[in-house]
Tab-separated table of C-alpha atoms and ligand atoms in Angstrom:
chain	number	residue	atom	x	y	z
A	30	MET	CA	-24.959	28.102	-14.514
A	31	GLN	CA	-28.717	28.363	-14.799
A	32	LYS	CA	-30.329	29.310	-11.561
A	33	LEU	CA	-32.807	26.689	-10.421
A	34	ASP	CA	-35.995	27.483	-8.578
A	35	ARG	CA	-36.700	25.492	-5.435
A	36	ARG	CA	-39.063	22.998	-7.066
A	37	SER	CA	-36.749	22.121	-9.946
A	38	PHE	CA	-33.773	21.951	-7.556
A	39	ILE	CA	-35.663	19.441	-5.461
A	40	GLN	CA	-36.576	17.374	-8.507
A	41	LYS	CA	-33.113	17.472	-10.025
A	42	SER	CA	-31.273	16.680	-6.831
A	43	GLY	CA	-33.596	13.845	-5.931
A	44	VAL	CA	-34.439	15.134	-2.454
A	45	ALA	CA	-38.135	14.454	-3.022
A	46	ALA	CA	-38.743	13.822	0.661
A	47	LEU	CA	-37.932	17.466	1.395
A	48	ALA	CA	-40.662	18.676	-0.955
A	49	GLY	CA	-43.484	17.915	1.388
A	50	GLY	CA	-44.734	15.747	4.192
A	51	SER	CA	-46.617	13.343	1.946
A	52	ALA	CA	-43.521	12.233	0.068
A	53	LEU	CA	-41.685	11.739	3.353
A	54	ILE	CA	-44.477	9.691	4.885
A	55	ALA	CA	-44.876	7.607	1.738
A	56	GLY	CA	-41.144	6.827	1.839
A	57	CYS	CA	-41.290	5.777	5.477
A	58	SER	CA	-44.280	3.518	5.177
A	59	ALA	CA	-42.739	1.750	2.186
A	60	GLU	CA	-39.605	1.149	4.236
A	61	ASN	CA	-41.456	-0.229	7.229
A	62	LYS	CA	-43.848	-2.637	5.544
A	63	GLY	CA	-41.909	-5.667	6.702
A	64	GLU	CA	-41.204	-6.219	10.383
A	65	ALA	CA	-37.491	-6.818	10.057
A	66	PRO	CA	-36.326	-3.169	9.673
A	67	ALA	CA	-38.413	-2.069	12.672
A	68	VAL	CA	-37.003	-4.864	14.846
A	69	GLN	CA	-33.489	-4.155	13.634
A	70	SER	CA	-33.819	-0.456	14.419
A	71	GLN	CA	-34.456	-1.302	18.077
A	72	LYS	CA	-31.397	-3.485	18.389
A	73	LYS	CA	-28.718	-2.094	20.669
A	74	TYR	CA	-25.028	-2.591	20.055
A	75	GLU	CA	-22.407	-2.419	22.776
A	76	TRP	CA	-18.941	-2.010	21.377
A	77	ARG	CA	-15.453	-1.517	22.722
A	78	ILE	CA	-12.751	0.801	21.420
A	79	VAL	CA	-9.137	0.294	22.460
A	80	THR	CA	-6.641	3.115	22.016
A	81	THR	CA	-2.902	3.613	21.995
A	82	TRP	CA	-3.306	6.623	24.290
A	83	SER	CA	-3.297	6.840	28.076
A	84	PRO	CA	-6.878	7.112	29.380
A	85	HIS	CA	-8.282	10.602	28.634
A	86	PHE	CA	-4.893	11.684	27.190
A	87	PRO	CA	-5.234	15.378	26.205
A	88	VAL	CA	-6.679	15.921	22.715
A	89	LEU	CA	-6.271	12.296	21.556
A	90	GLY	CA	-7.795	10.249	24.390
A	91	GLU	CA	-10.266	13.028	25.083
A	92	GLY	CA	-11.158	13.029	21.396
A	93	VAL	CA	-11.999	9.326	21.512
A	94	ASP	CA	-14.181	9.928	24.590
A	95	GLN	CA	-16.038	12.597	22.596
A	96	PHE	CA	-16.349	10.307	19.583
A	97	ALA	CA	-18.054	7.641	21.715
A	98	GLN	CA	-20.462	10.274	23.042
A	99	TRP	CA	-21.260	11.604	19.546
A	100	VAL	CA	-22.001	8.108	18.284
A	101	LYS	CA	-24.236	7.424	21.263
A	102	ASN	CA	-26.123	10.691	20.740
A	103	MET	CA	-26.470	10.310	16.981
A	104	SER	CA	-27.701	6.737	17.316
A	105	GLN	CA	-30.010	7.643	20.199
A	106	GLY	CA	-28.268	5.067	22.339
A	107	ARG	CA	-28.411	2.221	19.822
A	108	LEU	CA	-24.625	2.112	19.513
A	109	SER	CA	-22.685	2.638	22.703
A	110	ILE	CA	-18.914	2.380	22.717
A	111	GLN	CA	-16.892	1.724	25.855
A	112	VAL	CA	-13.505	3.477	25.643
A	113	TYR	CA	-10.354	1.728	26.884
A	114	GLY	CA	-7.061	3.596	27.198
A	115	ALA	CA	-3.724	1.878	26.597
A	116	ASN	CA	-3.253	-1.154	28.874
A	117	GLU	CA	-6.815	-1.035	30.220
A	118	LEU	CA	-7.912	-3.901	27.974
A	119	VAL	CA	-4.825	-4.625	25.860
A	120	PRO	CA	-1.343	-3.039	25.643
A	121	ALA	CA	-1.160	0.025	23.373
A	122	PHE	CA	0.583	-1.612	20.452
A	123	GLU	CA	-1.629	-4.708	20.507
A	124	SER	CA	-4.788	-2.826	19.630
A	125	PHE	CA	-4.457	-3.618	15.901
A	126	GLU	CA	-4.456	-7.334	16.724
A	127	ALA	CA	-7.241	-6.938	19.306
A	128	VAL	CA	-9.596	-5.431	16.720
A	129	ARG	CA	-8.571	-7.913	14.075
A	130	GLN	CA	-9.490	-10.761	16.413
A	131	GLY	CA	-12.660	-9.065	17.665
A	132	THR	CA	-11.580	-8.532	21.301
A	133	ALA	CA	-12.652	-4.956	20.590
A	134	GLN	CA	-14.585	-3.694	17.564
A	135	MET	CA	-12.518	-0.535	17.110
A	136	SER	CA	-9.152	1.026	17.839
A	137	HIS	CA	-7.740	4.530	17.698
A	138	GLY	CA	-4.033	4.990	17.058
A	139	ALA	CA	-1.737	5.620	14.085
A	140	ALA	CA	-0.850	3.317	11.180
A	141	TYR	CA	2.919	3.583	11.752
A	142	TYR	CA	2.511	1.789	15.068
A	143	TRP	CA	1.836	-1.421	13.095
A	144	ALA	CA	4.782	-0.945	10.727
A	145	GLY	CA	6.133	-4.366	11.774
A	146	LYS	CA	2.953	-6.071	10.500
A	147	VAL	CA	1.949	-3.682	7.699
A	148	PRO	CA	5.028	-1.697	6.579
A	149	ALA	CA	3.094	-0.026	3.730
A	150	GLY	CA	0.641	1.409	6.270
A	151	GLN	CA	3.204	4.047	7.227
A	152	PHE	CA	2.140	6.116	4.232
A	153	PHE	CA	-1.266	6.452	5.917
A	154	SER	CA	0.196	7.975	9.102
A	155	THR	CA	3.233	10.009	8.081
A	156	VAL	CA	6.669	9.602	6.548
A	157	PRO	CA	9.713	11.903	6.864
A	158	PHE	CA	9.524	14.815	4.420
A	159	GLY	CA	6.132	13.458	3.320
A	160	MET	CA	2.867	15.257	2.731
A	161	ASN	CA	1.574	17.816	5.193
A	162	THR	CA	-1.781	17.617	6.960
A	163	GLN	CA	-3.842	19.392	4.323
A	164	GLN	CA	-2.305	17.351	1.526
A	165	MET	CA	-2.862	14.103	3.427
A	166	ASN	CA	-6.530	14.911	4.000
A	167	ALA	CA	-6.966	15.761	0.323
A	168	TRP	CA	-5.243	12.552	-0.791
A	169	LEU	CA	-7.128	10.322	1.630
A	170	ILE	CA	-10.597	11.843	1.358
A	171	ALA	CA	-10.710	12.972	-2.265
A	172	GLY	CA	-7.583	11.711	-4.013
A	173	GLY	CA	-7.892	7.927	-3.896
A	174	GLY	CA	-5.837	7.368	-0.727
A	175	MET	CA	-8.675	5.898	1.350
A	176	LYS	CA	-9.358	3.173	-1.216
A	177	LEU	CA	-5.719	2.085	-1.110
A	178	TRP	CA	-5.794	2.107	2.697
A	179	GLU	CA	-9.000	0.028	2.745
A	180	ASP	CA	-7.469	-2.468	0.310
A	181	LEU	CA	-4.343	-2.700	2.462
A	182	TYR	CA	-6.328	-3.440	5.646
A	183	ALA	CA	-8.966	-5.753	4.070
A	184	PRO	CA	-6.844	-8.921	4.484
A	185	PHE	CA	-6.675	-8.093	8.215
A	186	ASN	CA	-10.502	-7.864	8.366
A	187	LEU	CA	-10.206	-4.170	9.254
A	188	ILE	CA	-11.698	-0.996	7.821
A	189	PRO	CA	-9.612	2.160	8.366
A	190	PHE	CA	-10.873	5.732	8.758
A	191	ALA	CA	-8.891	8.972	9.009
A	192	ALA	CA	-9.821	10.168	12.485
A	193	GLY	CA	-7.541	12.973	13.582
A	194	ASN	CA	-4.267	14.623	12.708
A	195	THR	CA	-1.536	16.067	14.917
A	196	GLY	CA	-0.628	18.702	12.346
A	197	MET	CA	3.044	19.495	11.793
A	198	GLN	CA	5.133	18.285	14.728
A	199	MET	CA	8.264	19.750	16.330
A	200	GLY	CA	11.831	18.556	15.670
A	201	GLY	CA	12.516	17.719	19.293
A	202	TRP	CA	14.454	18.511	22.441
A	203	PHE	CA	18.248	18.380	22.577
A	204	ASN	CA	20.877	19.040	25.215
A	205	LYS	CA	23.456	20.157	22.679
A	206	MET	CA	23.203	22.323	19.606
A	207	ILE	CA	22.886	20.648	16.222
A	208	ASN	CA	25.167	22.783	14.067
A	209	SER	CA	26.061	20.147	11.509
A	210	ILE	CA	25.054	16.584	10.654
A	211	SER	CA	28.128	15.335	12.544
A	212	ASP	CA	26.406	16.441	15.771
A	213	ILE	CA	24.003	13.519	15.244
A	214	GLN	CA	26.942	11.067	15.487
A	215	GLY	CA	26.521	8.942	18.612
A	216	LEU	CA	23.320	10.747	19.608
A	217	LYS	CA	20.682	8.564	21.221
A	218	MET	CA	17.338	10.015	20.223
A	219	ARG	CA	13.803	8.886	20.884
A	220	ILE	CA	12.069	9.113	17.512
A	221	PRO	CA	9.469	6.741	16.012
A	222	GLY	CA	8.889	5.302	12.561
A	223	LEU	CA	11.059	5.882	9.526
A	224	GLY	CA	12.563	8.948	11.229
A	225	SER	CA	14.511	6.631	13.529
A	226	LYS	CA	16.127	4.997	10.491
A	227	VAL	CA	17.202	8.429	9.266
A	228	ILE	CA	18.887	9.147	12.605
A	229	ASN	CA	20.651	5.769	12.326
A	230	LYS	CA	21.923	6.674	8.857
A	231	ALA	CA	23.307	9.899	10.276
A	232	GLY	CA	25.338	7.892	12.810
A	233	GLY	CA	23.004	8.235	15.774
A	234	SER	CA	20.637	5.759	17.409
A	235	GLY	CA	16.922	6.222	16.809
A	236	LEU	CA	15.008	4.658	19.681
A	237	ALA	CA	11.282	3.920	20.052
A	238	THR	CA	11.048	4.798	23.741
A	239	PRO	CA	7.424	4.487	24.963
A	240	GLY	CA	5.831	7.831	25.762
A	241	ALA	CA	5.614	7.179	29.483
A	242	GLU	CA	9.389	6.567	29.811
A	243	ILE	CA	10.771	9.460	27.775
A	244	TYR	CA	11.055	12.043	30.547
A	245	THR	CA	12.930	9.780	32.969
A	246	ASN	CA	15.232	8.474	30.235
A	247	LEU	CA	16.095	11.980	29.078
A	248	GLU	CA	16.631	13.189	32.630
A	249	ARG	CA	18.943	10.262	33.418
A	250	GLY	CA	20.848	10.497	30.148
A	251	VAL	CA	19.636	7.125	28.852
A	252	ILE	CA	18.696	9.159	25.778
A	253	ASP	CA	20.265	12.474	24.680
A	254	ALA	CA	17.324	13.852	22.746
A	255	THR	CA	13.671	13.251	22.072
A	256	GLU	CA	10.877	14.336	19.863
A	257	TRP	CA	7.294	14.069	21.094
A	258	ILE	CA	4.482	15.980	19.409
A	259	GLY	CA	4.233	19.760	19.567
A	260	PRO	CA	4.342	22.611	22.092
A	261	TYR	CA	1.166	21.635	23.983
A	262	HIS	CA	2.001	17.988	24.695
A	263	ASP	CA	5.710	18.710	25.030
A	264	TYR	CA	4.907	21.323	27.674
A	265	LEU	CA	2.680	18.852	29.532
A	266	LYS	CA	5.582	16.370	29.519
A	267	GLY	CA	7.831	19.049	31.032
A	268	PHE	CA	10.707	18.587	28.573
A	269	HIS	CA	11.570	22.285	28.853
A	270	LYS	CA	12.722	21.583	32.419
A	271	ILE	CA	15.391	19.072	31.387
A	272	ALA	CA	16.449	19.917	27.822
A	273	LYS	CA	18.203	23.047	26.596
A	274	TYR	CA	17.200	23.386	22.958
A	275	TYR	CA	13.872	23.005	21.197
A	276	TYR	CA	14.307	22.411	17.456
A	277	TYR	CA	11.993	22.825	14.503
A	278	PRO	CA	10.614	21.791	12.055
A	279	GLY	CA	9.403	18.234	12.679
A	280	TRP	CA	10.770	16.951	9.375
A	281	HIS	CA	10.011	13.367	10.411
A	282	GLU	CA	6.280	13.944	11.127
A	283	PRO	CA	4.880	16.639	8.846
A	284	GLY	CA	1.217	15.827	9.551
A	285	THR	CA	0.526	12.548	11.302
A	286	VAL	CA	-2.863	10.997	10.534
A	287	LEU	CA	-4.611	9.229	13.402
A	288	GLU	CA	-6.612	6.189	12.450
A	289	LEU	CA	-9.835	4.600	13.531
A	290	ALA	CA	-9.698	0.912	12.627
A	291	VAL	CA	-12.953	-1.038	12.751
A	292	ASN	CA	-13.441	-4.795	12.661
A	293	LYS	CA	-14.890	-5.388	9.189
A	294	THR	CA	-17.255	-8.192	10.221
A	295	ALA	CA	-18.635	-6.114	13.093
A	296	PHE	CA	-19.028	-3.041	10.860
A	297	GLU	CA	-20.816	-4.980	8.135
A	298	GLY	CA	-23.152	-6.404	10.780
A	299	LEU	CA	-24.469	-2.935	11.611
A	300	PRO	CA	-27.545	-1.396	9.961
A	301	ALA	CA	-26.652	1.165	7.285
A	302	ASP	CA	-27.577	4.161	9.442
A	303	LEU	CA	-25.215	3.109	12.254
A	304	GLN	CA	-22.442	2.543	9.727
A	305	ASP	CA	-22.995	6.094	8.512
A	306	ILE	CA	-22.960	7.371	12.080
A	307	ILE	CA	-19.496	5.851	12.520
A	308	ARG	CA	-18.355	7.491	9.272
A	309	ALA	CA	-19.750	10.824	10.424
A	310	GLY	CA	-18.166	10.484	13.873
A	311	ALA	CA	-14.778	9.666	12.362
A	312	ALA	CA	-14.966	12.665	10.012
A	313	ARG	CA	-15.873	14.962	12.913
A	314	LEU	CA	-13.047	13.554	15.020
A	315	ASN	CA	-10.659	14.082	12.106
A	316	ALA	CA	-11.469	17.800	12.078
A	317	GLN	CA	-11.797	18.198	15.850
A	318	ILE	CA	-8.407	16.740	16.802
A	319	LEU	CA	-6.514	18.801	14.216
A	320	ALA	CA	-8.236	22.014	15.285
A	321	GLU	CA	-7.402	21.356	18.939
A	322	PHE	CA	-3.765	20.574	18.167
A	323	ASP	CA	-3.403	23.752	16.114
A	324	ALA	CA	-5.139	25.957	18.680
A	325	LYS	CA	-3.287	24.540	21.692
A	326	ASN	CA	0.105	24.475	19.979
A	327	GLY	CA	-0.117	28.186	19.207
A	328	GLU	CA	-1.019	28.950	22.815
A	329	TYR	CA	1.690	26.762	24.336
A	330	LEU	CA	4.417	27.855	21.940
A	331	ALA	CA	3.892	31.378	23.262
A	332	LYS	CA	3.933	30.067	26.822
A	333	LEU	CA	7.187	28.145	26.300
A	334	ILE	CA	8.863	31.198	24.772
A	335	ASN	CA	7.491	33.913	27.044
A	336	GLU	CA	7.217	32.148	30.394
A	337	ASN	CA	9.786	29.380	30.163
A	338	HIS	CA	12.308	31.177	27.920
A	339	VAL	CA	12.973	28.090	25.839
A	340	ASN	CA	15.809	28.233	23.297
A	341	LEU	CA	13.866	27.781	20.086
A	342	LEU	CA	16.108	26.904	17.138
A	343	LYS	CA	15.663	25.889	13.512
A	344	PHE	CA	17.726	22.978	12.222
A	345	PRO	CA	20.439	24.349	9.889
A	346	ASP	CA	19.563	24.060	6.188
A	347	ASP	CA	22.356	21.596	5.436
A	348	VAL	CA	21.259	19.339	8.313
A	349	LEU	CA	17.689	19.339	6.975
A	350	ALA	CA	19.017	18.643	3.466
A	351	THR	CA	20.924	15.599	4.781
A	352	PHE	CA	17.897	14.369	6.727
A	353	LYS	CA	15.932	14.706	3.486
A	354	LYS	CA	18.491	12.737	1.484
A	355	TYR	CA	18.526	9.925	4.064
A	356	SER	CA	14.714	9.982	4.207
A	357	GLU	CA	14.558	9.378	0.466
A	358	GLU	CA	16.920	6.420	0.882
A	359	VAL	CA	14.820	4.993	3.720
A	360	ILE	CA	11.634	5.270	1.645
A	361	GLU	CA	13.384	3.763	-1.382
A	362	GLU	CA	14.407	0.785	0.786
A	363	LEU	CA	10.784	0.385	1.933
A	364	ILE	CA	9.203	0.512	-1.532
A	365	SER	CA	11.834	-1.709	-3.156
A	366	SER	CA	11.152	-4.481	-0.630
A	367	ASN	CA	7.343	-4.246	-0.406
A	368	ALA	CA	4.924	-4.374	-3.365
A	369	ASP	CA	2.041	-2.773	-1.420
A	370	ALA	CA	4.289	0.103	-0.372
A	371	ALA	CA	5.430	0.603	-3.978
A	372	LYS	CA	1.837	0.754	-5.246
A	373	ILE	CA	0.728	3.166	-2.528
A	374	TYR	CA	3.810	5.330	-2.960
A	375	THR	CA	3.049	5.758	-6.675
A	376	SER	CA	-0.372	7.208	-5.841
A	377	TYR	CA	1.130	9.228	-2.964
A	378	THR	CA	3.878	10.854	-5.041
A	379	ASN	CA	1.685	11.507	-8.083
A	380	PHE	CA	-0.907	13.191	-5.912
A	381	ARG	CA	1.710	15.148	-4.047
A	382	LYS	CA	3.310	16.458	-7.214
A	383	GLN	CA	-0.011	17.808	-8.437
A	384	ILE	CA	-1.158	19.367	-5.165
A	385	SER	CA	2.277	20.871	-4.470
A	386	ALA	CA	2.163	22.831	-7.720
A	387	TRP	CA	-1.198	24.218	-6.601
A	388	GLU	CA	0.130	25.019	-3.119
A	389	ASP	CA	3.149	26.813	-4.573
A	390	ILE	CA	1.013	29.474	-6.203
A	391	THR	CA	-1.454	29.714	-3.306
A	392	THR	CA	-0.333	28.986	0.265
A	393	HIS	CA	3.398	29.429	-0.349
A	394	ALA	CA	3.045	32.569	-2.457
A	395	TYR	CA	0.645	33.988	0.110
A	396	ASN	CA	2.982	33.229	3.029
A	397	GLU	CA	5.830	34.920	1.167
A	398	ALA	CA	3.624	37.960	0.532
A	399	LEU	CA	2.686	38.120	4.227
A	400	LYS	CA	6.345	38.493	5.164
A	401	GLY	CA	6.334	41.679	3.111
B	512	CA	CA1	6.144	12.535	17.308
């Protein structure tokens, strides 16, 4: 490619304002001829964000607190967002409805929490044996996924943003070893989303126990097993004190996307610069949350192994293969009964096929080489 000097780069890329002060000033004065933009720029917006997380919940709730601060800083106080944890304004799983109705302008959670209302939305959080975190980000941000997500939420007067990712999760905590698929028979396991349907197919009971009740239920034997997130949050929950075996991988949540949902009317009522500030804040939160999960999970995995001597086990290959087979059936049932899900799944699988071939000769080949 021909190397451009600075002047021609500036001309070609259209960043005329960067070329000198005069261009910048001319641009500004043209913008501010009428009074309306100047008045509008002074207007202050006070918004509310509801979340599905306990107030200041590590990484996730804390991330939303940071997001509100970033937006306030970037907008120089023109957009301030009051953060509400689960149950502070509305119950956790009612935040979708709260934003839709305008009780709050935003929510932070995950699309699979609204599976009862929007079954197809599950593809925008995670599905068992679905795409991993990197693939999901590529599909959403640069592979057409966001457009499908926006179309899906438009009838609800919501605009979605990818705003965080848990990364690959763990398989969960068990009080007996899982040596074959028959060990799932009769097992009562806390597991959300489509993963619970897979456990049901294997003869167990997949239960959607709320986060706050898992520990007590596992301790009292109301449930026999649970998944949660990864080493950091699982450690904070203290599951290593009451369960014997810690299984991997988290086949049911290979890279869960967290969502920021914004009331469409409220968003469209903002000046363009504040809209962009929300986009920028969401993108930063998307990167920030994933980085924190990855960093903390590495640290706490070592802690669980070295200090707490947890029995870390991999699910046997044939158990994973059966989970995979049942997962395909569960997804087939979803897409055959829901036109939106079928349309989204077509994009999802086509994208995945292409990016997986690329990953095979890069990440996978490299990981194999690292093993020596
Ligand atoms: Ca989980």
